[in-house]
Short mmCIF file of C-alpha atoms in Angstrom, two decimals:
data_model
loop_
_atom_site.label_atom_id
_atom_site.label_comp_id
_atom_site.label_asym_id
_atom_site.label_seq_id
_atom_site.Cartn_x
_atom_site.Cartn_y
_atom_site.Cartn_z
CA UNK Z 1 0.00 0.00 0.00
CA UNK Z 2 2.43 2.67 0.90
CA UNK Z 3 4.88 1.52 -1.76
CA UNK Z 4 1.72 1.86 -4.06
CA UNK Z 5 1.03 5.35 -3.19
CA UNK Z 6 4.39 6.71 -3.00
CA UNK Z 7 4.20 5.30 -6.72
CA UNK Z 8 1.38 7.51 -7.65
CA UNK Z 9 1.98 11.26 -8.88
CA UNK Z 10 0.77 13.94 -7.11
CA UNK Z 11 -1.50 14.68 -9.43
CA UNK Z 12 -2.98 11.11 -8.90
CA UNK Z 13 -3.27 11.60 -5.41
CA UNK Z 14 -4.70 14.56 -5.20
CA UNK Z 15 -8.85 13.06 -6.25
CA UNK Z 16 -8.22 10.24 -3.45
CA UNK Z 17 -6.65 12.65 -1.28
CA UNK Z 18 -10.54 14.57 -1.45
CA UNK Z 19 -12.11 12.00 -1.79
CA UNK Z 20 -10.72 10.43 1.70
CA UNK Z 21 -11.37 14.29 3.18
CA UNK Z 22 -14.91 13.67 1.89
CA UNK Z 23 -15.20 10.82 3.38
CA UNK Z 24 -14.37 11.79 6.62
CA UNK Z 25 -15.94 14.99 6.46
CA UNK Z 26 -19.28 13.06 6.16
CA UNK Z 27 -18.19 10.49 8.45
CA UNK Z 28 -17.70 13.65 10.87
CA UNK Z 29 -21.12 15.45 10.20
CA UNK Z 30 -22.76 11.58 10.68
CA UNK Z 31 -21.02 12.23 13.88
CA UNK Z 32 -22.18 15.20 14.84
CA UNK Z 33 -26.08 14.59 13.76
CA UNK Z 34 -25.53 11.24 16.14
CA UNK Z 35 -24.51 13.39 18.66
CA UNK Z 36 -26.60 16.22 18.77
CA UNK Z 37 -29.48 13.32 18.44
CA UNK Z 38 -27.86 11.61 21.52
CA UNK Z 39 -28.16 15.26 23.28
CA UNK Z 40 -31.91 15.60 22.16
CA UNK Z 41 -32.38 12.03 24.15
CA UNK Z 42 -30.57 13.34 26.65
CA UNK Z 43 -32.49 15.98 27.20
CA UNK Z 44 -35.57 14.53 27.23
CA UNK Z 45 -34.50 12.00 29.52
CA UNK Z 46 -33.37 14.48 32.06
CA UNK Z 47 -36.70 16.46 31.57
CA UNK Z 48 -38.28 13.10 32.16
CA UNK Z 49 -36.31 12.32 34.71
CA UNK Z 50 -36.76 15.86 36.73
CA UNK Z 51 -40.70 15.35 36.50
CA UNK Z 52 -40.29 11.68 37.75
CA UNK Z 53 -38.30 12.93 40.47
CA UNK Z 54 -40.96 16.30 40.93
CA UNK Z 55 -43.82 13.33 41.32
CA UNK Z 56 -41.63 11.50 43.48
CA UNK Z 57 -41.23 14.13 45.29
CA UNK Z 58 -44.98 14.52 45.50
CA UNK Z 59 -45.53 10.60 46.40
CA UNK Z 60 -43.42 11.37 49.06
CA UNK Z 61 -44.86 13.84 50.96
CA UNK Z 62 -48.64 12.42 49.93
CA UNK Z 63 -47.68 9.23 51.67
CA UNK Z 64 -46.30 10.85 54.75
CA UNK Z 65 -50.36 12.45 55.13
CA UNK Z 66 -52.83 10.88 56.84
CA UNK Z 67 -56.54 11.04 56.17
CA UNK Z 68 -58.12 13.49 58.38
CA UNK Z 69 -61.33 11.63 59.22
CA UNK Z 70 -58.68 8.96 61.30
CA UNK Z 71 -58.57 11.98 63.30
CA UNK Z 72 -61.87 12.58 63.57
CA UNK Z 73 -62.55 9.19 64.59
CA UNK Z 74 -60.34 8.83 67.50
CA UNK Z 75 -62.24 12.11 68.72
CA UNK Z 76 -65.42 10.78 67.92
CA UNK Z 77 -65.01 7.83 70.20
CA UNK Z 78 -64.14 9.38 73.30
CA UNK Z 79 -66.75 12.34 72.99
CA UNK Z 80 -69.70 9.98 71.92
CA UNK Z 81 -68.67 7.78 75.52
CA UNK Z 82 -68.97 11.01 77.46
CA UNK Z 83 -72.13 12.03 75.64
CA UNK Z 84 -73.37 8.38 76.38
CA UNK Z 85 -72.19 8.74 80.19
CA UNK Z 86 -74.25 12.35 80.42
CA UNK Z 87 -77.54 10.46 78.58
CA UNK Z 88 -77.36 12.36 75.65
CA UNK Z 89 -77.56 11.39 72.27
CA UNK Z 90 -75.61 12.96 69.33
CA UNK Z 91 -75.42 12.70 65.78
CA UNK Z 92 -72.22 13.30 64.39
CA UNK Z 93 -71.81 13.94 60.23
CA UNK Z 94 -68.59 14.00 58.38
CA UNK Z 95 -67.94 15.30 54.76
CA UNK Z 96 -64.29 15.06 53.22
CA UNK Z 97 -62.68 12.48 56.00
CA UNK Z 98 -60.42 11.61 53.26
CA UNK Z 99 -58.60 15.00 53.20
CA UNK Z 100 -55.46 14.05 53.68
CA UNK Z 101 -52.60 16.08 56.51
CA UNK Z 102 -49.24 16.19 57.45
CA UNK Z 103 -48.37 13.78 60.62
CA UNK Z 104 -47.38 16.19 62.97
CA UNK Z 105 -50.34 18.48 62.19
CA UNK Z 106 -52.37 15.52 62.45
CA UNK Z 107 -50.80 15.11 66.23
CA UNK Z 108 -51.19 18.70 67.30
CA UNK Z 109 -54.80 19.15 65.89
CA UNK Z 110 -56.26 15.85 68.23
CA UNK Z 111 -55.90 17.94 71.67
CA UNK Z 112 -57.77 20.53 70.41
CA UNK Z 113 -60.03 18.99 67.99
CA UNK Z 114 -61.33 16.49 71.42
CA UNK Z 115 -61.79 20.29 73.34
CA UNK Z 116 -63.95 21.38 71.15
CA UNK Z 117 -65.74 18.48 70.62
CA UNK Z 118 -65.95 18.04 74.34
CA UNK Z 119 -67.41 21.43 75.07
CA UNK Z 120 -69.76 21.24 72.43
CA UNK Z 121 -71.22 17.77 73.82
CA UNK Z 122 -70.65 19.39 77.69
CA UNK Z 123 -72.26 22.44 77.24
CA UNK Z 124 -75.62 21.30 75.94
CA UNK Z 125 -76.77 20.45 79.13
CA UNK Z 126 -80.80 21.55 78.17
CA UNK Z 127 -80.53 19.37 74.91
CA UNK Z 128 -81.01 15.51 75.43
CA UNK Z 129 -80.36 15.28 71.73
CA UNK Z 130 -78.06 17.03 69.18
CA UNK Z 131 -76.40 17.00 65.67
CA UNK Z 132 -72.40 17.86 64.64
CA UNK Z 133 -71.40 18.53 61.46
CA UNK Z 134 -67.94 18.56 60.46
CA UNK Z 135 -66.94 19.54 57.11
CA UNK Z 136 -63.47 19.30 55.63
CA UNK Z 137 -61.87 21.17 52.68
CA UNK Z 138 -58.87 21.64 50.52
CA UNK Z 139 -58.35 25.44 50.24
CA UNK Z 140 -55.06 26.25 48.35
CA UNK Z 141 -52.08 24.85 50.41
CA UNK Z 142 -54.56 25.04 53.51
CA UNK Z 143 -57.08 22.66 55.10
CA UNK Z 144 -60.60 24.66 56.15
CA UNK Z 145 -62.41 22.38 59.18
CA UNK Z 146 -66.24 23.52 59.55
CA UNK Z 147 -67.67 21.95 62.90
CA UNK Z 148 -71.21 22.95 62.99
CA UNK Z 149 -73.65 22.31 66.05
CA UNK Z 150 -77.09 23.05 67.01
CA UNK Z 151 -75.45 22.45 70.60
CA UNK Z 152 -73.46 24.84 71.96
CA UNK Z 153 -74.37 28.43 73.25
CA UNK Z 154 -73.25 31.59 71.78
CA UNK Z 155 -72.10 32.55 74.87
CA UNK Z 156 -68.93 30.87 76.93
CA UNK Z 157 -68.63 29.98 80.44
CA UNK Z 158 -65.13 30.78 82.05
CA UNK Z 159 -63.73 27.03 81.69
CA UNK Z 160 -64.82 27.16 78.25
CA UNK Z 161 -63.14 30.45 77.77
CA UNK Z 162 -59.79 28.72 79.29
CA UNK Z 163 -60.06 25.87 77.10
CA UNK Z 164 -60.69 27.94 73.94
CA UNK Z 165 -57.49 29.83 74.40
CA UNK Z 166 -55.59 26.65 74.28
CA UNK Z 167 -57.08 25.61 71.24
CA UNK Z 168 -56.23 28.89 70.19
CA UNK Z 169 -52.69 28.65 70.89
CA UNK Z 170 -52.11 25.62 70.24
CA UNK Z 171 -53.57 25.98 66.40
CA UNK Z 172 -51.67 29.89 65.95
CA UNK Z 173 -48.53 27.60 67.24
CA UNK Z 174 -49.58 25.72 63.72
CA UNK Z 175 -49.83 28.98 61.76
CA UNK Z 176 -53.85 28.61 61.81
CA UNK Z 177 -56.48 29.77 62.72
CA UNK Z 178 -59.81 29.23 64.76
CA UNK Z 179 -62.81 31.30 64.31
CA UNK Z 180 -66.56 31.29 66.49
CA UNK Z 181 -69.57 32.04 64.35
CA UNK Z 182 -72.98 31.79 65.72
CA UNK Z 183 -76.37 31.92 63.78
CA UNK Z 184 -79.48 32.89 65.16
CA UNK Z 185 -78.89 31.56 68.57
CA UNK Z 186 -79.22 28.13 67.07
CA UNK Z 187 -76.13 27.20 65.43
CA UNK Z 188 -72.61 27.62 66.31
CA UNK Z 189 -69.88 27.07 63.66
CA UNK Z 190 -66.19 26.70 64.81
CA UNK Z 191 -63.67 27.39 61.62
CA UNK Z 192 -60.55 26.21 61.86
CA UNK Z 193 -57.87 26.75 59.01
CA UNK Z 194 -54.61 24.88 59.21
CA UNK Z 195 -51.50 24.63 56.89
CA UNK Z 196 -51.72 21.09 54.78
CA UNK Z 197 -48.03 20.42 55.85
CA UNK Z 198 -45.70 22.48 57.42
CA UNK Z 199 -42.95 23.76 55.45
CA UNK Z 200 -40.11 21.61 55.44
CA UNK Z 201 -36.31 23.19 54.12
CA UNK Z 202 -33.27 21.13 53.44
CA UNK Z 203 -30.21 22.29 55.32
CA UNK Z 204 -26.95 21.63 54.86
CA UNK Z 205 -24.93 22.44 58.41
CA UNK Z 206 -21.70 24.16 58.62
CA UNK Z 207 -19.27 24.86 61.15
CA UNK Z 208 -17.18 28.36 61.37
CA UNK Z 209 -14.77 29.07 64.76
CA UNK Z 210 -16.91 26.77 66.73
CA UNK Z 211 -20.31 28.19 65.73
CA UNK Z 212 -22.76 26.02 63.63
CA UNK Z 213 -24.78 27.10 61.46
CA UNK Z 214 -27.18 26.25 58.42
CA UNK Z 215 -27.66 27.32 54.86
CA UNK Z 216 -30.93 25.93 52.43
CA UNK Z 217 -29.40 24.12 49.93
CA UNK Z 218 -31.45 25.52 46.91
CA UNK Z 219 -28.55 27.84 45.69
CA UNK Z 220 -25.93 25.22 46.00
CA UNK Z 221 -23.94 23.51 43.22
CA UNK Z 222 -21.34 21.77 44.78
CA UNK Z 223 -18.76 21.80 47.58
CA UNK Z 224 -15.09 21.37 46.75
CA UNK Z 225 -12.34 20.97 49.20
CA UNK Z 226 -10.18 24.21 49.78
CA UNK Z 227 -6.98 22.64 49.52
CA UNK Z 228 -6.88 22.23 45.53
CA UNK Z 229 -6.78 26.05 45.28
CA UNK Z 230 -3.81 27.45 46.83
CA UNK Z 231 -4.13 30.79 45.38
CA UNK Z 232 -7.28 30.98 47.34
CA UNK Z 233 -5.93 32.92 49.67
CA UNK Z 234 -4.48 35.80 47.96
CA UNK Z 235 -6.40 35.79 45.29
CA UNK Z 236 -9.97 35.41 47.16
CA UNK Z 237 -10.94 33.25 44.25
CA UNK Z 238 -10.92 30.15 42.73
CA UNK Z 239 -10.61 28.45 38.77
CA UNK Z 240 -12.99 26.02 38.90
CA UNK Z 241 -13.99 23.85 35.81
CA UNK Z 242 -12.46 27.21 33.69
CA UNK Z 243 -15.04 29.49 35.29
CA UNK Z 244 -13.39 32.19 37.77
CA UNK Z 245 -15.43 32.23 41.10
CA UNK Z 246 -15.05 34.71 43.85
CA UNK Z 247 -14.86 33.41 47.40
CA UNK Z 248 -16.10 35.51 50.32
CA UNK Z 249 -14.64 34.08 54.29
CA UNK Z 250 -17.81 33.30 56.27
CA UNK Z 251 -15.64 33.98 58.96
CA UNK Z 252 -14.41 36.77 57.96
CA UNK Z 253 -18.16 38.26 57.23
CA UNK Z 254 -19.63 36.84 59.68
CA UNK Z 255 -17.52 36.52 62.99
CA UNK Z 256 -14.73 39.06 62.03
CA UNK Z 257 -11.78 36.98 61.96
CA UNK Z 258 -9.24 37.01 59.59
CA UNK Z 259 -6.25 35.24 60.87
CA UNK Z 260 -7.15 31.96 61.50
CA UNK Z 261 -8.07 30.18 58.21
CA UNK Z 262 -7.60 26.51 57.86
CA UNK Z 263 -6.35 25.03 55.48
CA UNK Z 264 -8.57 21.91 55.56
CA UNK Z 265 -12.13 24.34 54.55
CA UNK Z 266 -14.37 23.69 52.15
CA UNK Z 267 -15.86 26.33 49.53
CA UNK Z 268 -19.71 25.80 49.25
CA UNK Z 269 -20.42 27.30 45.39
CA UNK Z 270 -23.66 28.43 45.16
CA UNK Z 271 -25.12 28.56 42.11
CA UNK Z 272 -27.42 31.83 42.15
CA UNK Z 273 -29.59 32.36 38.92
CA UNK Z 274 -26.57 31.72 36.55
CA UNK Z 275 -23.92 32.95 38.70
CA UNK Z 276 -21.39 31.58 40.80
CA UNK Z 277 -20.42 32.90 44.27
CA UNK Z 278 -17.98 30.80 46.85
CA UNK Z 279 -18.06 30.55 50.75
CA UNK Z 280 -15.76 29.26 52.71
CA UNK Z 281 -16.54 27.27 55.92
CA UNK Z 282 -14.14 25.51 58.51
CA UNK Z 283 -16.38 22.27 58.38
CA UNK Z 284 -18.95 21.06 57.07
CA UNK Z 285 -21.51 18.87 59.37
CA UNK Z 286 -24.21 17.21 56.83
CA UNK Z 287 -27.61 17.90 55.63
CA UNK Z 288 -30.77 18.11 57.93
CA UNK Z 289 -34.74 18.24 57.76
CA UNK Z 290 -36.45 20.77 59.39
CA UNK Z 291 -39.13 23.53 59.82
CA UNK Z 292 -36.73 26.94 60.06
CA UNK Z 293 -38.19 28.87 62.73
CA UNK Z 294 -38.51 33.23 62.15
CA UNK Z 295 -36.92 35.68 64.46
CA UNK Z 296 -39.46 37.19 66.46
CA UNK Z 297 -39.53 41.35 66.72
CA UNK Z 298 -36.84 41.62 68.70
CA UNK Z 299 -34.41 39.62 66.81
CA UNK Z 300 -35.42 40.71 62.99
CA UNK Z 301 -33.03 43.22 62.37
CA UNK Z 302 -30.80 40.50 62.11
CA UNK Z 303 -31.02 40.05 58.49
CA UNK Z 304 -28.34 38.34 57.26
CA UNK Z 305 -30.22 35.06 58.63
CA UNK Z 306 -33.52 33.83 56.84
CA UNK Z 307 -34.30 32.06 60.45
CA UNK Z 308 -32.90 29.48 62.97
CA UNK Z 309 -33.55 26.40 64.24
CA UNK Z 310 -32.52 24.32 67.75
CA UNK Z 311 -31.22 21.02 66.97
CA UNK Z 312 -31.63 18.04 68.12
CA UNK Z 313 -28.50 18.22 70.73
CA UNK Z 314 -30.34 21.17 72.10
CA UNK Z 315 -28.15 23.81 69.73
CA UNK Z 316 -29.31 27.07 67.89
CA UNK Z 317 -28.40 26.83 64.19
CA UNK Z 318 -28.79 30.13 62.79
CA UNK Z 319 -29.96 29.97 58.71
CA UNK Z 320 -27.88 32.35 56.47
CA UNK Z 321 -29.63 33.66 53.55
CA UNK Z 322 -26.66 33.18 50.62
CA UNK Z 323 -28.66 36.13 48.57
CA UNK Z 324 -27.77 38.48 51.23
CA UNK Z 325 -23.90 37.54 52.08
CA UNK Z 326 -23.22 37.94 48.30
CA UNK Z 327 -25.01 41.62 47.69
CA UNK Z 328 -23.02 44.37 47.46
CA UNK Z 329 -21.05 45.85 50.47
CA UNK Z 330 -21.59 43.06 52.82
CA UNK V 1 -53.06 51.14 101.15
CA UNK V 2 -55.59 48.37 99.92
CA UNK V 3 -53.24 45.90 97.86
CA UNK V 4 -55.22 46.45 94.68
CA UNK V 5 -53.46 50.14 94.96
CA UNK V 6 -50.13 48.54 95.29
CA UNK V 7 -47.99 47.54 92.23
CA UNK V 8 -45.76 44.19 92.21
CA UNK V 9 -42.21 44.76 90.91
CA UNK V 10 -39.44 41.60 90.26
CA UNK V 11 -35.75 43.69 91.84
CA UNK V 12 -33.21 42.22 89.76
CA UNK V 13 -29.57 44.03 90.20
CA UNK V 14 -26.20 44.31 88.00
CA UNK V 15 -23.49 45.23 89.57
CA UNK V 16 -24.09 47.93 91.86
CA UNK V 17 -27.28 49.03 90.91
CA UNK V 18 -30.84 47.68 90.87
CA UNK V 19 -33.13 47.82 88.59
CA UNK V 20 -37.03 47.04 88.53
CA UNK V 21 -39.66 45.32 86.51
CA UNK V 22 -43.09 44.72 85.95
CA UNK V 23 -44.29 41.67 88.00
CA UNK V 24 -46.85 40.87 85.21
CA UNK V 25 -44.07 41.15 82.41
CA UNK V 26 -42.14 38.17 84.45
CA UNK V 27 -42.25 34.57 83.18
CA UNK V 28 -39.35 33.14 85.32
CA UNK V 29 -36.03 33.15 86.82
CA UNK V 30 -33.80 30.82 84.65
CA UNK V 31 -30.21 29.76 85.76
CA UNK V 32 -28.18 29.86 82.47
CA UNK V 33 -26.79 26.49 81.87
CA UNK V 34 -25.95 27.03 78.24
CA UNK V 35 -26.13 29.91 75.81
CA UNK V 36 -25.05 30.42 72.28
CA UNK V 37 -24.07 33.60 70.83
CA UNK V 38 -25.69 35.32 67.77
CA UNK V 39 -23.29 36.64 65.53
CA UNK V 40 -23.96 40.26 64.18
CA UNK V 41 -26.10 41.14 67.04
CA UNK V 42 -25.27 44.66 68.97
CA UNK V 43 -22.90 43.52 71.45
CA UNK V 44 -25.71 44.06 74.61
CA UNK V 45 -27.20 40.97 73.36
CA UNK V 46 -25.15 38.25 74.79
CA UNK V 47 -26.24 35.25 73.20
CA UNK V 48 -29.44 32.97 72.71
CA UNK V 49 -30.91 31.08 75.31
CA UNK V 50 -32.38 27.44 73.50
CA UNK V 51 -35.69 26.49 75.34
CA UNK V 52 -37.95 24.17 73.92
CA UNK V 53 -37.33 24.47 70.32
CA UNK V 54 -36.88 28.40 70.27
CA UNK V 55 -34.40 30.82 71.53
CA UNK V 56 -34.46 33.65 74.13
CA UNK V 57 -32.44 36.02 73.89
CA UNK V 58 -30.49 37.41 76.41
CA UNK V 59 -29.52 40.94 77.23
CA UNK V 60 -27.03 42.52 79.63
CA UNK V 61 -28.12 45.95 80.87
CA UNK V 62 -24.47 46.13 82.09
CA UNK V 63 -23.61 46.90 78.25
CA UNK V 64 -26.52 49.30 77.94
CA UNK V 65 -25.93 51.55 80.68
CA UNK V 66 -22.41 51.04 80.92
CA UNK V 67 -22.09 49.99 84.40
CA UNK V 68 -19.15 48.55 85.23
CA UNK V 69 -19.26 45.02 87.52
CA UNK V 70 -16.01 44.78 89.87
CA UNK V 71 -16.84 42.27 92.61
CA UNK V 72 -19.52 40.55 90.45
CA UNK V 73 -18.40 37.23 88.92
CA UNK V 74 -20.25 36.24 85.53
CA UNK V 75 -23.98 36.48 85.83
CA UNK V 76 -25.73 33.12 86.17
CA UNK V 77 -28.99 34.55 86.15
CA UNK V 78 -31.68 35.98 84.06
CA UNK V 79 -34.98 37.27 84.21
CA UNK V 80 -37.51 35.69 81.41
CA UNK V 81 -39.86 38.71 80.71
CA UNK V 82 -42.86 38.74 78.15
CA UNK V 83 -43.26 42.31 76.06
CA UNK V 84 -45.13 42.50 72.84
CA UNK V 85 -45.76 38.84 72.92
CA UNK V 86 -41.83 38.01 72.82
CA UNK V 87 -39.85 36.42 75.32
CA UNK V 88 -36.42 38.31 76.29
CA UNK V 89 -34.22 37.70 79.03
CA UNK V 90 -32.33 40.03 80.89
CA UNK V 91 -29.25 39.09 83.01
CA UNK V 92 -29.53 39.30 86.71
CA UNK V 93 -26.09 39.68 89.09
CA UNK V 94 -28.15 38.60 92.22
CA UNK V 95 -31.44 36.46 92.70
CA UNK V 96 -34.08 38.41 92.05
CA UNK V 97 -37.32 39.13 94.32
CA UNK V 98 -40.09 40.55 94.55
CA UNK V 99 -41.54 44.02 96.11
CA UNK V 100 -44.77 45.90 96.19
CA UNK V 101 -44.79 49.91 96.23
CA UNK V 102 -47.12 51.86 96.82
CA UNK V 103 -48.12 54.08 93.43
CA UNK V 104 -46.97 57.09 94.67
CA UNK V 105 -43.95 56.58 95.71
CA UNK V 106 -41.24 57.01 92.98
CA UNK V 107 -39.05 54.96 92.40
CA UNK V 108 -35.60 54.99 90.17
CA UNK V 109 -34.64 52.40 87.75
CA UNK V 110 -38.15 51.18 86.49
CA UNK V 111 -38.07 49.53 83.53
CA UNK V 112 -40.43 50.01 81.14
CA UNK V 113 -40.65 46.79 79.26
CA UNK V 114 -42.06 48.03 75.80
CA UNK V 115 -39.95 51.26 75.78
CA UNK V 116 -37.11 48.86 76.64
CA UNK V 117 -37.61 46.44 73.34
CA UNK V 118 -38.29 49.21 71.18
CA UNK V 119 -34.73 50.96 72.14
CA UNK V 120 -32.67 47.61 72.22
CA UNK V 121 -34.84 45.52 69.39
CA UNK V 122 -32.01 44.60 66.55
CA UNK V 123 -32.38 47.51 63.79
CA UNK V 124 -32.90 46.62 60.30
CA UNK V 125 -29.93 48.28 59.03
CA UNK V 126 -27.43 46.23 56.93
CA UNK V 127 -24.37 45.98 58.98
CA UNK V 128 -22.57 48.41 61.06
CA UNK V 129 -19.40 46.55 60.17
CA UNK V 130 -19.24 47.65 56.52
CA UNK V 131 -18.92 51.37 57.62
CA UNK V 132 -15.87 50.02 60.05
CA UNK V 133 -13.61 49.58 56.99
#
């Protein structure tokens, strides 16, 4: 073959010479068309794949719930033995028991959910026989209880007054409500609007100079270890994967301390609507579950933090809001 | 002098001087076992208190008035008061107690619970620290 060729004039060669360019030229656009077709899969498998993991996501959380009227019926049981045990007999209707809520609603809701149940059946004394209706509703990311009696009086007796309050408290303490309506002297409707599921965030914990704290991991792309960047530290930013990332000292923002940086940190990138800011951290502790609790009045100047939360050990976690530690002269 | 006239007051004192609250703005008398500090907070605030899934937080009037504590070891102590539906507490160099006073007799070093959130309640500025620089 090559003794062939060398053979051949230049002339000669030149035709196979295009025609082997041709060749791979196509070969190379075939290529390209398989590739870009590969990428067009791709894509729709990762769109796929996002709204399996979006309905996943949903399955989740729907099989956490529990049906409302399981509620109801524990209540029922013990309220229909005191009616019983006072000789009165009481009707008790229930529309939209399959409604479903989150578990620890579900737990907070049965002390009072039984108190108002109780007073109801307790306070109609004159009336040997009565009627509840209870009515429950979807209303946006809320659940709307109507309980609806021909029992109770408008008007409260002291005890009554005591219990309300807790039921009160106890249902604000579940970002709810509880409302008293009374019609004509005859009917008295309790309302009580509760949150389907209490907002849960994803948290991934962090550790500066001793102090833990938390940050939502929405924003985040990935953590890399600061010990691959040496010019971290006069530079104040980092090459990674050819994009040029500035790093800000958590500690530095944060706690005011400059001089002791470890070596062994980690720089969280956060990923915020296309770009890329860094933070460095001492340590990083893992990711936790939980329901971030506001600052009251007092505390809500303070913020560079979305919220806090007391962990499990006992141990206030305070949540930084990334948005806010990368805006301007922080 | 019927006790209806008379008003209850919790005496709570740092370092030389004693200072007086509310009875009704009183929760309790906690001994501080642990408490974590808040960083960025005015430096009166002297950390968070953890109890039962929330934090208190704690102030020293010591910082506020500038009163200076020289035979006073750490405080141990602090007064859990409710204003404007929020729980603060306020560091206490001795065990507090409790008095009543007659209304007209006048009396130094009341505190006034809502005047005293409003003037130490974290302001929503930025950061103090960026002027610093």
């Amino acid at each position: 073959m090559i003794n062939k060729t060398s053979e051949l004039s230049s002339s000669e060669l030149l035709p196979i010479c295009i025609e082997e360019v041709l060749d791979e030229y196509l070969n190379f656009l075939k290529r390209i068309q398989e590739i870009s077709e590969s990428i067009e899969e791709f894509s729709r498998n990762l769109k796929s794949l996002s709204r399996e993991i979006q309905h996943l996501e949903e399955y989740l959380i729907e099989i956490k719930m529990i049906p409302i009227g399981k509620l109801f019926e524990e209540v029922f049981h013990k309220v229909k033995e005191m009616a019983e045990e006072s000789g009165k007999v009481i009707e008790i209707e229930v529309k939209g028991a399959e409604i479903k809520i989150d578990p620890s609603i579900f737990e907070a809701l049965s002390q009072p959910f039984f108190y108002i149940l109780r007073n109801i059946v307790q306070q109609g004394i004159e009336k040997p026989a009565g009627y509840i209706k209870i009515n429950a509703k979807k209303k946006g990311r809320d659940i709307v209880i109507k309980i609806k009696n021909n029992l109770f009086p408008p008007e409260f007796s002291i005890s009554d007054e005591m219990d309300f309050l807790t039921v009160k408290k106890t249902i604000s303490k579940l970002r709810g409500t509880v409302e008293i309506f009374s019609e004509n002297d005859e009917e008295t409707t309790f309302t009580i609007k509760i949150p389907q599921s209490l907002d849960v965030s994803i948290l991934l914990i962090f550790r500066s100079l001793n102090l833990e704290f938390a940050v939502p991991i929405t924003h985040i792309e990935r953590i890399v270890s600061a010990e691959d960047f040496p010019n971290l530290k006069d530079e104040k930013m980092i090459n990674h994967r050819n994009r040029v990332i500035p790093v800000k000292y958590f500690s530095e923002i944060f706690l005011q301390q400059t001089d002791k940086i470890d070596e062994k940190s980690y720089i969280i990138i956060f990923n915020m609507f296309g770009t890329r800011k860094g933070l460095l951290v001492e340590d990083i502790l893992g990711y936790e579950e939980v329901v971030i609790q506001s600052f009251g009045k007092f505390l809500e100047g303070l913020n560079q933090y979305s919220g806090y939360y007391v962990s499990a050990e006992g141990i206030p976690r305070y949540v930084i809001n990334p948005l806010r530690i990368f805006e301007e002269g922080i | 002098m019927s006790e209806e006239l008379q008003k209850s007051y919790c005496v709570f004192g740092i370092g030389e001087r004693e200072f007086l609250i509310p009875k009704e703005n009183v929760i309790q008398v906690l001994e501080i076992i642990r408490i974590f500090p808040i960083p960025g907070s005015p430096d009166y605030i002297v950390g968070a208190l953890p109890v039962k899934g929330k934090i208190i937080p704690a102030i020293d009037l010591a910082k506020v008035y500038n009163i200076e504590r020289l035979n006073y070891s750490e405080s141990k102590l602090v007064v859990i008061i409710d204003v404007k539906g929020e729980k603060i507490g306020i560091l206490s160099d001795t065990t507090p107690f409790f008095v009543n006073f007659e209304p007209d007799i006048v009396v130094e070093d009341i505190i006034e619970p809502d005047k005293l959130f409003e003037k130490l309640k974290v302001s929503q500025k930025p950061s103090e620290k960026a002027n610093d620089k």
